[in-house]
Amino acid sequence: MAFWMIALGSMPVVAQNTLDYFIGQAHKNSPLIVSYRNQKAIDAEEMLRLKAAYTHSRLELTGDWLVVPILSKDDGTTRFKVDAQNASSYAGYDLGQTSSHLNAGLSWMKPLTGAKGLKAETDLLKISQALSDNRIKLTEHELTRLVTEQYLLCELDAENQHSFQAIDTLIANEMEMVTKLSNRGLASPTDVQLLKIERQSNDNRKQASQQSFLAHHAELNTLCGIQDTTTLVPAAIDLQAQSTSSSAFLQQYRLDSLQAHAQYRTYLNLYRPQLSAYADAGTQTGVFQDVYKRWGASAGLHLSWTLSDGKQLQNRKRQMKLQQNTTEVERQHTQLVRQTNLRSALEQIKLQDLLIQQADHQLADYVKLLADFQKEILAGRRSAVDYVNLLQSYRQQVSALNEMKINRKLLVNTYNYWNW
C-alpha cells in the first residue's frame, strides 16, 4: 500500500532499542536477582565457617580473677580486706565456699568426630546454592515474560500511531482533491469541512495512542530499572518447539525435597557421638603471692552422645516426610497448570491466525473500496459523507488488525513461557 510507504518514509531516523536490550537490562538491574546472588556468596562463606567449626582446632586466651572482700574482726580489730584468703572472725561470704582466685592461660580444643557433621552441613548449603541458582533462572524467566508483554503493548501503541499517520495522509490527499472540486463548483464546501473534522478526529486517536505509548514505555522502564527514551524495534516472537525434557519449573520442587532431607540429616548431628580433644596451660591459684609457683598444664578428651530425648528424632523425621509430601503435591499441581496453559495457548494461537487471515482479506477489500470511492467522488457519484463513513470503518479494521497481531505475539510469549 503506497500510503504506508509514504508514512514510513517520512519518519526521521532516531535511536532504537530492541526487546533483547530491555530483557538484558531487566536481568541486570533486578534487586531480587542480586539478592539471590548475594545469598550464594553468603552460603559459600558459611561453608568455610562450618569447616573451621567442625574440623579446625580452636585456641583461646582465657582469664578469670576473683576477689572476695570481707570485714575482718581478727585480733579485735575491724579491717576491710579486698583479697581475703583466710579469717576466723569476719563478715562476708563464707571463705570455705568462695575464695579469691586467679586463672589465666591458653585453652586449645579440636573436634575429632566432625567429618560427618561437616558433610551433612555442606550438602545442605550446596542445595541452598542450587536453589539460589534456580531462583535466579525462574526470576529471569518471569522477567522475560513480563518485559516482553510490556514491550508488545508499546509496540501496539506505536503501530496504531503509524496507522493513524498513514490514514492522515489519505485524508489530506482527499481534502486536496475535494477542495479543488469545490473551487470549480463540482463538490460541496461542506464536504471539505467534513473531511477537516474527520482529520481532527483521526489526529485525536493518534494523540491518544502516543499518550498510551508513553505510559506503557514508562512501565517498561520501571521493569528494567532504566530511563530509556528511544523508539522500539518491532519484536519477532517465534513459537518455540515443544520441550521434550523435564520442565525447568519442576526443578524447584526437586530441590525443595532434597533440602528437606538435607535438613533432617543435619539434625542427625545432634545424635552422633561428639569427641573432642582439649588442653590448657597457664596458672591457677588462690594465693596471689604464689602465682609464679602455680604454672602448669592439663589435657583430656570430651565425649557427648545423646541417648534419649523423648523421641524428638522421630518427630523430626515425620516433619520431613510431610514437607516432602507438600512439595510433591505442589509439583503435580504446577505440572497440571503448565500442561493446561500450553494446550490453551496453542489453541488460541491457531484461532488467532485464522482471525488475522480473515482481517487481512477484509482490509484488502477496504483498500479497494477506498480507491473506488475516490474515483466515484471525482465522477460526482459519491459525496464525502460516504467516503468518511467508509474511512471510519477502515480505521477500525486497521486498529483491530494491529491488536490481533500483537495479541498473537502475546499468546506466543505465553506459550514460550510455559514451554520451559
Coordinates of C-alpha atoms in Angstrom, one line a residue:
M1 CA 0.0 0.0 0.0
A2 CA 1.5 3.3 -1.2
F3 CA 0.3 5.4 1.7
W4 CA 2.1 3.1 4.2
M5 CA 5.4 3.7 2.4
I6 CA 4.8 7.4 2.4
A7 CA 4.2 7.5 6.1
L8 CA 7.1 5.3 7.0
G9 CA 9.5 7.1 4.5
S10 CA 8.8 10.4 6.1
M11 CA 9.8 9.3 9.6
P12 CA 13.1 10.7 10.9
V13 CA 15.9 8.3 11.8
V14 CA 16.1 8.1 15.6
A15 CA 17.8 5.9 18.2
Q16 CA 16.2 2.5 18.6
N17 CA 16.4 -0.4 21.1
T18 CA 15.4 -4.0 20.7
L19 CA 13.5 -6.3 23.0
D20 CA 16.7 -8.2 23.9
Y21 CA 18.2 -5.0 25.2
F22 CA 15.3 -4.4 27.6
I23 CA 15.3 -8.0 28.7
G24 CA 19.1 -7.8 29.4
Q25 CA 18.6 -4.6 31.4
A26 CA 15.8 -6.2 33.5
H27 CA 18.0 -9.2 34.3
K28 CA 21.0 -6.9 35.2
N29 CA 19.1 -4.5 37.4
S30 CA 16.7 -6.8 39.2
P31 CA 17.1 -6.4 43.0
L32 CA 15.7 -9.9 43.5
I33 CA 18.4 -11.5 41.3
V34 CA 21.1 -9.5 43.1
S35 CA 19.7 -10.8 46.4
Y36 CA 19.9 -14.4 45.2
R37 CA 23.4 -14.0 44.0
N38 CA 24.4 -12.5 47.3
Q39 CA 22.8 -15.4 49.1
K40 CA 25.0 -17.8 47.1
A41 CA 28.1 -15.8 48.3
I42 CA 26.8 -16.0 51.9
D43 CA 26.4 -19.8 51.6
A44 CA 29.9 -20.1 50.3
E45 CA 31.2 -18.1 53.3
E46 CA 29.1 -20.3 55.6
M47 CA 30.8 -23.4 54.2
L48 CA 34.2 -22.0 55.1
R49 CA 32.9 -21.1 58.6
L50 CA 31.5 -24.6 59.2
K51 CA 34.6 -26.3 58.0
A52 CA 36.5 -24.3 60.7
A53 CA 33.9 -25.1 63.3
Y54 CA 33.8 -28.9 62.6
T55 CA 37.4 -29.7 61.8
H56 CA 39.8 -27.0 62.9
S57 CA 41.2 -26.5 66.4
R58 CA 40.3 -23.6 68.5
L59 CA 42.9 -21.6 70.6
E60 CA 41.7 -19.1 73.2
L61 CA 43.3 -16.9 75.7
T62 CA 41.3 -17.1 78.9
G63 CA 41.5 -15.3 82.2
D64 CA 39.5 -15.2 85.5
W65 CA 40.4 -13.1 88.5
L66 CA 38.1 -13.2 91.5
V67 CA 38.4 -11.3 94.7
V68 CA 36.2 -11.8 97.8
P69 CA 36.3 -8.8 100.1
I70 CA 35.4 -9.1 103.8
L71 CA 35.3 -7.2 107.0
S72 CA 37.8 -9.0 109.3
K73 CA 37.5 -8.8 113.1
D74 CA 40.5 -10.9 114.0
D75 CA 42.7 -9.7 116.8
G76 CA 39.9 -7.4 118.0
T77 CA 40.4 -5.0 115.1
T78 CA 37.9 -4.5 112.3
R79 CA 39.6 -4.2 108.9
F80 CA 38.5 -4.2 105.3
K81 CA 40.3 -6.8 103.2
V82 CA 39.9 -6.7 99.4
D83 CA 41.6 -10.1 98.9
A84 CA 40.7 -12.3 101.9
Q85 CA 42.5 -15.7 101.8
N86 CA 41.6 -16.7 105.4
A87 CA 40.0 -15.2 108.5
S88 CA 38.3 -16.7 111.6
S89 CA 36.0 -13.8 112.6
Y90 CA 34.7 -11.8 109.6
A91 CA 31.6 -10.5 107.8
G92 CA 31.2 -11.5 104.1
Y93 CA 31.0 -14.6 102.0
D94 CA 31.9 -18.0 103.6
L95 CA 35.5 -18.3 102.6
G96 CA 35.1 -22.1 102.7
Q97 CA 32.7 -21.8 99.8
T98 CA 34.0 -18.8 97.9
S99 CA 37.6 -17.6 97.9
S100 CA 39.7 -15.4 95.7
H101 CA 41.5 -17.0 92.9
L102 CA 43.3 -16.3 89.6
N103 CA 43.1 -18.5 86.5
A104 CA 44.9 -17.4 83.3
G105 CA 46.4 -19.1 80.3
L106 CA 45.7 -20.7 76.8
S107 CA 42.9 -23.2 76.1
W108 CA 43.0 -25.5 73.0
M109 CA 40.2 -27.7 71.7
K110 CA 39.9 -29.7 68.5
P111 CA 36.9 -31.7 67.3
L112 CA 37.8 -35.3 66.4
T113 CA 34.5 -36.6 65.0
G114 CA 33.3 -33.6 63.0
A115 CA 33.7 -35.0 59.5
K116 CA 30.2 -36.5 59.2
G117 CA 28.6 -33.4 60.6
L118 CA 30.5 -31.2 58.2
K119 CA 29.5 -33.3 55.2
A120 CA 25.8 -33.0 56.2
E121 CA 26.0 -29.2 56.7
T122 CA 28.0 -28.8 53.4
D123 CA 25.4 -30.9 51.4
L124 CA 22.7 -28.6 52.8
L125 CA 24.5 -25.5 51.8
K126 CA 25.2 -26.9 48.3
I127 CA 21.4 -27.5 47.9
S128 CA 20.8 -23.9 49.1
Q129 CA 23.2 -22.6 46.4
A130 CA 21.4 -24.7 43.8
L131 CA 18.1 -23.3 45.0
S132 CA 19.5 -19.8 44.6
D133 CA 20.7 -20.6 41.1
N134 CA 17.3 -22.0 40.2
R135 CA 15.5 -18.9 41.7
I136 CA 17.7 -16.7 39.5
K137 CA 16.7 -18.7 36.4
L138 CA 13.0 -18.5 37.4
T139 CA 13.2 -14.8 38.1
E140 CA 15.0 -14.2 34.8
H141 CA 12.3 -16.3 33.0
E142 CA 9.5 -14.4 34.7
L143 CA 11.1 -11.1 33.9
T144 CA 11.5 -12.1 30.3
R145 CA 7.8 -12.7 30.1
L146 CA 6.8 -9.5 31.8
V147 CA 9.2 -7.3 29.8
T148 CA 8.0 -8.9 26.6
E149 CA 4.4 -8.3 27.4
Q150 CA 5.0 -4.7 28.3
Y151 CA 7.2 -4.2 25.2
L152 CA 4.4 -5.6 23.0
L153 CA 1.9 -3.1 24.5
C154 CA 4.3 -0.4 23.5
E155 CA 4.6 -1.9 20.0
L156 CA 0.8 -1.9 19.7
D157 CA 0.7 1.8 20.6
A158 CA 3.5 2.6 18.1
E159 CA 1.7 0.6 15.3
N160 CA -1.5 2.5 15.9
Q161 CA 0.4 5.8 15.7
H162 CA 1.8 4.7 12.3
S163 CA -1.6 3.6 11.1
F164 CA -3.3 6.8 12.1
Q165 CA -0.4 8.8 10.5
A166 CA -1.0 6.8 7.2
I167 CA -4.7 7.5 7.4
D168 CA -4.0 11.2 7.9
T169 CA -2.1 11.2 4.7
L170 CA -5.1 9.6 3.0
I171 CA -7.4 12.3 4.3
A172 CA -5.0 15.1 3.4
N173 CA -4.9 13.8 -0.2
E174 CA -8.6 13.5 -0.3
M175 CA -9.1 17.0 1.1
E176 CA -6.8 18.4 -1.5
M177 CA -8.8 16.8 -4.3
V178 CA -12.2 17.7 -2.9
T179 CA -11.1 21.3 -2.3
K180 CA -10.2 21.6 -6.0
L181 CA -13.5 20.2 -7.0
S182 CA -15.3 22.6 -4.6
N183 CA -13.4 25.6 -6.1
R184 CA -14.8 24.6 -9.5
G185 CA -18.3 24.1 -8.2
L186 CA -18.1 20.3 -8.6
A187 CA -18.3 19.5 -4.9
S188 CA -20.0 21.0 -1.8
P189 CA -17.9 23.1 0.6
T190 CA -19.4 21.1 3.4
D191 CA -17.6 18.0 2.1
V192 CA -14.3 19.8 2.7
Q193 CA -15.4 20.8 6.2
L194 CA -16.5 17.2 6.9
L195 CA -13.0 15.9 5.9
K196 CA -11.4 18.5 8.2
I197 CA -13.5 17.3 11.1
E198 CA -12.6 13.6 10.3
R199 CA -8.9 14.5 10.1
Q200 CA -9.1 16.1 13.5
S201 CA -10.8 13.1 14.9
N202 CA -8.1 10.9 13.4
D203 CA -5.4 13.1 15.0
N204 CA -7.1 12.8 18.4
R205 CA -6.8 9.0 18.1
K206 CA -3.2 9.4 17.1
Q207 CA -2.5 11.5 20.2
A208 CA -4.3 9.0 22.4
S209 CA -2.0 6.3 21.1
Q210 CA 1.0 8.4 21.7
Q211 CA -0.1 9.0 25.3
S212 CA -0.7 5.3 25.8
F213 CA 2.8 4.6 24.4
L214 CA 4.4 7.0 26.9
A215 CA 2.6 5.3 29.8
H216 CA 3.5 1.8 28.7
H217 CA 7.1 2.8 28.0
A218 CA 7.4 4.2 31.5
E219 CA 6.2 0.9 32.9
L220 CA 8.7 -0.9 30.7
N221 CA 11.5 1.3 32.0
T222 CA 10.4 0.6 35.6
L223 CA 10.5 -3.1 35.0
C224 CA 14.0 -2.8 33.5
G225 CA 15.4 -0.3 36.0
I226 CA 16.4 2.2 33.3
Q227 CA 15.3 5.5 31.8
D228 CA 15.1 4.8 28.1
T229 CA 13.5 7.3 25.7
T230 CA 14.3 5.6 22.3
T231 CA 11.8 4.2 19.9
L232 CA 11.3 0.4 19.8
V233 CA 12.1 -2.1 17.1
P234 CA 9.2 -4.4 16.3
A235 CA 9.9 -7.8 18.1
A236 CA 9.8 -11.1 16.3
I237 CA 8.3 -13.6 18.8
D238 CA 8.7 -17.1 17.4
L239 CA 6.9 -20.2 18.6
Q240 CA 9.4 -22.5 20.3
A241 CA 9.4 -26.2 19.6
Q242 CA 7.7 -28.2 22.4
S243 CA 10.2 -29.2 25.0
T244 CA 10.7 -33.0 25.5
S245 CA 12.8 -32.8 28.6
S246 CA 11.7 -32.2 32.2
S247 CA 10.3 -28.8 32.7
A248 CA 12.6 -26.3 34.4
F249 CA 9.6 -25.2 36.5
L250 CA 9.7 -28.6 38.3
Q251 CA 13.4 -28.3 39.2
Q252 CA 12.4 -26.1 42.2
Y253 CA 10.3 -28.8 43.8
R254 CA 13.1 -31.5 43.4
L255 CA 15.5 -29.2 45.2
D256 CA 12.9 -28.4 47.9
S257 CA 12.5 -32.1 48.5
L258 CA 16.3 -32.6 48.7
Q259 CA 16.6 -29.6 51.0
A260 CA 14.0 -31.1 53.4
H261 CA 16.1 -34.4 53.5
A262 CA 19.4 -32.5 53.9
Q263 CA 17.9 -30.5 56.9
Y264 CA 16.9 -33.8 58.5
R265 CA 20.5 -35.1 58.0
T266 CA 22.0 -32.1 59.7
Y267 CA 19.6 -32.6 62.6
L268 CA 21.1 -36.1 63.0
N269 CA 24.3 -34.4 64.0
L270 CA 22.8 -33.9 67.4
Y271 CA 22.6 -37.7 67.9
R272 CA 26.1 -38.6 66.8
P273 CA 28.9 -39.1 69.3
Q274 CA 30.9 -35.9 69.6
L275 CA 34.5 -36.4 70.7
S276 CA 36.9 -33.5 71.2
A277 CA 40.5 -33.2 72.5
Y278 CA 41.3 -30.3 74.7
A279 CA 44.3 -28.9 76.6
D280 CA 45.1 -25.8 78.6
A281 CA 48.2 -24.2 80.0
G282 CA 48.7 -21.3 82.4
T283 CA 48.2 -20.5 86.0
Q284 CA 45.6 -21.4 88.6
T285 CA 45.9 -20.2 92.1
G286 CA 44.0 -18.9 95.1
V287 CA 47.1 -17.5 96.8
F288 CA 48.1 -14.5 94.7
Q289 CA 51.6 -14.2 96.2
D290 CA 52.5 -17.7 94.9
V291 CA 51.5 -17.1 91.3
Y292 CA 55.0 -17.8 90.0
K293 CA 54.8 -21.3 91.5
R294 CA 51.4 -22.3 90.1
W295 CA 52.1 -22.6 86.4
G296 CA 51.0 -25.9 84.8
A297 CA 49.1 -27.7 82.0
S298 CA 46.3 -30.2 81.6
A299 CA 44.9 -32.2 78.7
G300 CA 41.9 -34.6 78.1
L301 CA 39.1 -35.8 75.9
H302 CA 35.5 -34.7 76.0
L303 CA 32.7 -37.0 74.8
S304 CA 29.0 -36.2 74.4
W305 CA 26.3 -38.5 73.0
T306 CA 22.6 -38.1 73.1
L307 CA 21.0 -41.4 74.1
S308 CA 17.4 -40.4 74.6
D309 CA 15.4 -37.1 74.2
G310 CA 11.7 -38.1 74.2
K311 CA 11.6 -39.4 70.6
Q312 CA 12.3 -36.0 69.1
L313 CA 14.2 -37.6 66.2
Q314 CA 11.1 -39.5 65.1
N315 CA 9.0 -36.3 65.3
R316 CA 11.6 -34.6 63.1
K317 CA 11.6 -37.4 60.6
R318 CA 7.8 -37.2 60.3
Q319 CA 8.1 -33.4 59.7
M320 CA 10.5 -34.1 56.8
K321 CA 8.1 -36.6 55.2
L322 CA 5.2 -34.1 55.5
Q323 CA 7.4 -31.4 53.9
Q324 CA 8.3 -33.7 51.0
N325 CA 4.6 -34.7 50.6
T326 CA 3.6 -31.0 50.3
T327 CA 6.4 -30.4 47.8
E328 CA 5.2 -33.3 45.6
V329 CA 1.6 -32.1 45.7
E330 CA 2.8 -28.6 44.6
R331 CA 4.9 -30.2 41.8
Q332 CA 2.0 -32.2 40.4
H333 CA -0.2 -29.1 40.5
T334 CA 2.4 -26.9 38.7
Q335 CA 2.8 -29.6 36.0
L336 CA -1.0 -29.7 35.5
V337 CA -1.2 -25.9 35.3
R338 CA 1.7 -25.9 32.8
Q339 CA 0.2 -28.5 30.5
T340 CA -3.2 -26.8 30.6
N341 CA -1.7 -23.4 29.7
L342 CA 0.3 -24.9 26.9
R343 CA -2.7 -26.5 25.3
S344 CA -4.8 -23.4 25.7
A345 CA -2.1 -21.1 24.2
L346 CA -1.7 -23.4 21.2
E347 CA -5.5 -23.5 20.5
Q348 CA -5.7 -19.7 20.9
I349 CA -2.8 -19.1 18.5
K350 CA -4.5 -21.3 15.8
L351 CA -7.7 -19.3 16.2
Q352 CA -5.8 -16.0 16.2
D353 CA -4.1 -17.0 12.9
L354 CA -7.5 -17.6 11.3
L355 CA -8.8 -14.2 12.6
I356 CA -5.7 -12.4 11.3
Q357 CA -6.1 -14.1 7.9
Q358 CA -9.8 -13.0 7.7
A359 CA -8.9 -9.5 8.8
D360 CA -6.2 -9.2 6.2
H361 CA -8.7 -10.1 3.5
Q362 CA -11.2 -7.6 4.8
L363 CA -8.6 -4.9 5.0
A364 CA -7.6 -5.5 1.3
D365 CA -11.3 -5.1 0.4
Y366 CA -11.4 -1.8 2.3
V367 CA -8.4 -0.5 0.4
K368 CA -10.0 -1.4 -2.9
L369 CA -13.2 0.3 -1.8
L370 CA -11.4 3.4 -0.8
A371 CA -9.8 3.6 -4.2
D372 CA -13.2 3.1 -5.9
F373 CA -14.9 5.7 -3.8
Q374 CA -12.2 8.2 -4.7
K375 CA -12.9 7.6 -8.4
E376 CA -16.6 7.9 -7.9
I377 CA -16.2 11.2 -5.9
L378 CA -14.2 12.6 -8.9
A379 CA -17.0 11.5 -11.2
G380 CA -19.6 13.2 -8.9
R381 CA -21.4 9.9 -8.0
R382 CA -20.3 9.9 -4.3
S383 CA -20.2 12.5 -1.6
A384 CA -17.5 13.0 1.1
V385 CA -20.0 11.6 3.7
D386 CA -19.9 8.2 2.1
Y387 CA -16.1 8.3 2.0
V388 CA -15.8 9.4 5.6
N389 CA -18.1 6.5 6.7
L390 CA -16.0 4.0 4.8
L391 CA -12.8 5.6 6.2
Q392 CA -14.0 5.2 9.7
S393 CA -14.8 1.5 9.2
Y394 CA -11.4 1.1 7.5
R395 CA -9.7 2.7 10.5
Q396 CA -11.5 0.4 12.9
Q397 CA -10.3 -2.6 10.8
V398 CA -6.7 -1.4 10.8
S399 CA -6.8 -0.9 14.6
A400 CA -8.4 -4.3 15.1
L401 CA -5.8 -6.0 12.9
N402 CA -2.9 -4.3 14.8
E403 CA -4.4 -5.6 18.0
M404 CA -4.8 -9.1 16.6
K405 CA -1.2 -9.3 15.6
I406 CA 0.0 -8.1 18.9
N407 CA -2.3 -10.5 20.7
R408 CA -0.8 -13.3 18.7
K409 CA 2.6 -12.3 19.8
L410 CA 1.4 -12.2 23.4
L411 CA -0.1 -15.7 23.1
V412 CA 3.2 -17.0 21.6
N413 CA 5.1 -15.3 24.5
T414 CA 2.7 -17.1 27.0
Y415 CA 3.3 -20.4 25.3
N416 CA 7.1 -20.0 25.3
Y417 CA 6.9 -19.1 29.0
W418 CA 5.2 -22.4 29.9
N419 CA 7.2 -24.4 27.4
W420 CA 10.4 -24.2 29.6

